[in-house]
Amino acid sequence: MQQDCIFCKIAAKEIPVQPLYEDEHLLAFLDINPAAPVHVLVIPKKHIANLLDLDKQDQSLMGHMLTAISQIAKQMGLADDGFRVVINTKENGGQTVHHLHCHILGGRSMTWPPG
Ligand code: AMP
Ligand code: ZN
């Protein structure tokens, strides 16, 4: 656990959230400032700052995360119309919380390219 990391605090239940999905390694919950009608964040419970900090040992975790995202998207009713998964990384990616997380965005049509 990294001091002063809000998502570590959420993973440790120091900041309560309503879990949409939880297992030993992952937690999913609603984004506090939704950018779409359905906006879920999926975080690894262990602190990883961003995609650049992944190492070989994280391969199974990340595969597991994508499989969980598929399940959560179905659970949230996004399977028929589709959805977007985003991982913002550092400044140019628009990352504001430096604990790796996937955004699942759905419930409306997305534009491309993103802003
Ligand atoms: P990013 O800009 O990719 O780092 O995304 C961070 C996301 O975390 C933003 O969409 C915020 O709205 C969201 N967020 C920050 N604090 C909380 C919180 N306490 N609970 C839920 N979502 C949060
Ligand atoms: Zn953290």
mmCIF file of C-alpha atoms and ligand atoms in Angstrom:
data_model
loop_
_atom_site.group_PDB
_atom_site.id
_atom_site.type_symbol
_atom_site.label_atom_id
_atom_site.label_comp_id
_atom_site.label_asym_id
_atom_site.label_seq_id
_atom_site.Cartn_x
_atom_site.Cartn_y
_atom_site.Cartn_z
ATOM 1 C CA MET A 1 0.000 0.000 0.000
ATOM 2 C CA GLN A 2 1.285 3.391 -1.023
ATOM 3 C CA GLN A 3 0.751 6.251 1.425
ATOM 4 C CA ASP A 4 -1.602 8.967 0.199
ATOM 5 C CA CYS A 5 -2.867 6.851 -2.707
ATOM 6 C CA ILE A 6 -6.650 7.171 -2.821
ATOM 7 C CA PHE A 7 -7.139 3.891 -4.689
ATOM 8 C CA CYS A 8 -4.921 2.007 -2.201
ATOM 9 C CA LYS A 9 -7.206 3.414 0.505
ATOM 10 C CA ILE A 10 -10.273 2.241 -1.410
ATOM 11 C CA ALA A 11 -8.699 -1.210 -1.919
ATOM 12 C CA ALA A 12 -7.937 -1.362 1.824
ATOM 13 C CA LYS A 13 -11.539 -0.299 2.642
ATOM 14 C CA GLU A 14 -10.277 2.826 4.421
ATOM 15 C CA ILE A 15 -12.472 4.764 2.002
ATOM 16 C CA PRO A 16 -15.743 2.876 1.520
ATOM 17 C CA VAL A 17 -17.168 2.241 -1.932
ATOM 18 C CA GLN A 18 -19.984 0.029 -3.135
ATOM 19 C CA PRO A 19 -18.167 -2.850 -4.844
ATOM 20 C CA LEU A 20 -19.595 -3.884 -8.213
ATOM 21 C CA TYR A 21 -17.090 -6.704 -8.456
ATOM 22 C CA GLU A 22 -14.456 -7.894 -6.030
ATOM 23 C CA ASP A 23 -12.029 -10.754 -5.757
ATOM 24 C CA GLU A 24 -8.630 -11.365 -4.182
ATOM 25 C CA HIS A 25 -6.824 -9.166 -6.701
ATOM 26 C CA LEU A 26 -9.351 -6.682 -8.098
ATOM 27 C CA LEU A 27 -12.024 -4.223 -7.048
ATOM 28 C CA ALA A 28 -14.571 -2.459 -9.292
ATOM 29 C CA PHE A 29 -16.710 0.508 -8.262
ATOM 30 C CA LEU A 30 -18.520 3.489 -9.798
ATOM 31 C CA ASP A 31 -16.509 6.560 -10.768
ATOM 32 C CA ILE A 32 -17.357 9.479 -8.465
ATOM 33 C CA ASN A 33 -17.453 11.871 -11.444
ATOM 34 C CA PRO A 34 -19.058 9.833 -14.212
ATOM 35 C CA ALA A 35 -18.156 10.643 -17.822
ATOM 36 C CA ALA A 36 -20.908 8.383 -19.185
ATOM 37 C CA PRO A 37 -24.212 6.915 -17.926
ATOM 38 C CA VAL A 38 -22.236 3.836 -16.857
ATOM 39 C CA HIS A 39 -18.698 4.593 -15.632
ATOM 40 C CA VAL A 40 -16.949 1.867 -13.689
ATOM 41 C CA LEU A 41 -13.360 1.839 -12.442
ATOM 42 C CA VAL A 42 -11.515 -1.448 -12.087
ATOM 43 C CA ILE A 43 -8.365 -1.398 -9.953
ATOM 44 C CA PRO A 44 -5.805 -3.975 -8.925
ATOM 45 C CA LYS A 45 -5.677 -4.148 -5.122
ATOM 46 C CA LYS A 46 -1.900 -3.916 -5.204
ATOM 47 C CA HIS A 47 -0.363 -0.543 -5.985
ATOM 48 C CA ILE A 48 0.915 -0.221 -9.535
ATOM 49 C CA ALA A 49 1.344 3.408 -10.594
ATOM 50 C CA ASN A 50 0.540 2.958 -14.280
ATOM 51 C CA LEU A 51 1.014 0.694 -17.300
ATOM 52 C CA LEU A 52 4.711 1.572 -17.440
ATOM 53 C CA ASP A 53 5.237 -0.016 -14.033
ATOM 54 C CA LEU A 54 3.995 -3.447 -15.064
ATOM 55 C CA ASP A 55 6.479 -6.274 -15.069
ATOM 56 C CA LYS A 56 6.342 -9.901 -16.229
ATOM 57 C CA GLN A 57 4.859 -11.011 -12.930
ATOM 58 C CA ASP A 58 1.807 -8.849 -13.594
ATOM 59 C CA GLN A 59 0.836 -10.666 -16.793
ATOM 60 C CA SER A 60 -1.682 -12.963 -15.183
ATOM 61 C CA LEU A 61 -3.131 -10.077 -13.141
ATOM 62 C CA MET A 62 -3.711 -8.026 -16.292
ATOM 63 C CA GLY A 63 -5.226 -10.966 -18.142
ATOM 64 C CA HIS A 64 -7.449 -11.536 -15.159
ATOM 65 C CA MET A 65 -8.402 -7.849 -15.180
ATOM 66 C CA LEU A 66 -9.542 -7.964 -18.809
ATOM 67 C CA THR A 67 -11.576 -11.095 -18.158
ATOM 68 C CA ALA A 68 -13.200 -9.405 -15.150
ATOM 69 C CA ILE A 69 -13.931 -6.324 -17.287
ATOM 70 C CA SER A 70 -15.776 -8.531 -19.761
ATOM 71 C CA GLN A 71 -17.852 -9.946 -16.906
ATOM 72 C CA ILE A 72 -18.516 -6.520 -15.326
ATOM 73 C CA ALA A 73 -19.543 -5.032 -18.689
ATOM 74 C CA LYS A 74 -22.108 -7.803 -19.119
ATOM 75 C CA GLN A 75 -23.275 -7.366 -15.511
ATOM 76 C CA MET A 76 -23.765 -3.620 -16.121
ATOM 77 C CA GLY A 77 -25.890 -4.277 -19.196
ATOM 78 C CA LEU A 78 -23.319 -3.060 -21.729
ATOM 79 C CA ALA A 79 -22.995 -6.214 -23.825
ATOM 80 C CA ASP A 80 -25.674 -5.405 -26.406
ATOM 81 C CA ASP A 81 -24.662 -1.853 -27.320
ATOM 82 C CA GLY A 82 -20.961 -2.006 -26.460
ATOM 83 C CA PHE A 83 -18.675 0.118 -24.354
ATOM 84 C CA ARG A 84 -15.164 1.565 -24.143
ATOM 85 C CA VAL A 85 -12.242 0.600 -21.896
ATOM 86 C CA VAL A 86 -9.623 3.286 -21.206
ATOM 87 C CA ILE A 87 -6.324 3.284 -19.307
ATOM 88 C CA ASN A 88 -5.023 6.838 -18.978
ATOM 89 C CA THR A 89 -1.260 6.940 -18.511
ATOM 90 C CA LYS A 90 0.714 9.917 -17.131
ATOM 91 C CA GLU A 91 0.229 13.542 -18.153
ATOM 92 C CA ASN A 92 -0.569 13.243 -21.844
ATOM 93 C CA GLY A 93 -2.897 10.350 -21.147
ATOM 94 C CA GLY A 94 -4.839 12.450 -18.639
ATOM 95 C CA GLN A 95 -4.032 10.272 -15.626
ATOM 96 C CA THR A 96 -4.977 12.008 -12.377
ATOM 97 C CA VAL A 97 -4.879 9.081 -9.932
ATOM 98 C CA HIS A 98 -1.518 7.361 -10.048
ATOM 99 C CA HIS A 99 -2.733 3.860 -9.228
ATOM 100 C CA LEU A 100 -3.423 1.779 -12.341
ATOM 101 C CA HIS A 101 -7.103 1.607 -13.237
ATOM 102 C CA CYS A 102 -9.304 0.755 -16.180
ATOM 103 C CA HIS A 103 -12.308 2.906 -16.984
ATOM 104 C CA ILE A 104 -15.337 1.064 -18.368
ATOM 105 C CA LEU A 105 -17.538 3.618 -20.124
ATOM 106 C CA GLY A 106 -20.932 2.823 -21.566
ATOM 107 C CA GLY A 107 -24.558 3.772 -21.924
ATOM 108 C CA ARG A 108 -23.937 6.270 -24.711
ATOM 109 C CA SER A 109 -22.189 6.427 -28.060
ATOM 110 C CA MET A 110 -18.490 7.392 -27.825
ATOM 111 C CA THR A 111 -16.665 9.576 -30.311
ATOM 112 C CA TRP A 112 -13.329 8.886 -31.976
ATOM 113 C CA PRO A 113 -10.696 10.268 -31.787
ATOM 114 C CA PRO A 114 -11.009 10.935 -28.049
ATOM 115 C CA GLY A 115 -10.415 14.470 -26.768
HETATM 116 P P1 AMP B 1 -7.784 9.136 -14.351
HETATM 117 O O1 AMP B 1 -8.035 10.565 -14.777
HETATM 118 O O2 AMP B 1 -7.714 8.158 -15.496
HETATM 119 O O3 AMP B 1 -6.604 9.020 -13.422
HETATM 120 O O4 AMP B 1 -9.083 8.692 -13.575
HETATM 121 C C1 AMP B 1 -9.254 8.846 -12.212
HETATM 122 C C2 AMP B 1 -10.729 8.706 -11.963
HETATM 123 O O5 AMP B 1 -10.932 8.443 -10.601
HETATM 124 C C3 AMP B 1 -11.548 9.949 -12.313
HETATM 125 O O6 AMP B 1 -12.513 9.622 -13.312
HETATM 126 C C4 AMP B 1 -12.205 10.336 -10.981
HETATM 127 O O7 AMP B 1 -13.521 10.793 -11.138
HETATM 128 C C5 AMP B 1 -12.153 9.014 -10.223
HETATM 129 N N1 AMP B 1 -12.128 9.111 -8.771
HETATM 130 C C6 AMP B 1 -11.302 9.865 -8.005
HETATM 131 N N2 AMP B 1 -11.564 9.665 -6.713
HETATM 132 C C7 AMP B 1 -12.571 8.765 -6.639
HETATM 133 C C8 AMP B 1 -13.292 8.147 -5.572
HETATM 134 N N3 AMP B 1 -13.038 8.433 -4.299
HETATM 135 N N4 AMP B 1 -14.262 7.267 -5.888
HETATM 136 C C9 AMP B 1 -14.551 6.988 -7.165
HETATM 137 N N5 AMP B 1 -13.895 7.522 -8.211
HETATM 138 C C10 AMP B 1 -12.933 8.406 -7.963
HETATM 139 ZN ZN ZN B 2 -2.253 2.858 -4.865
#
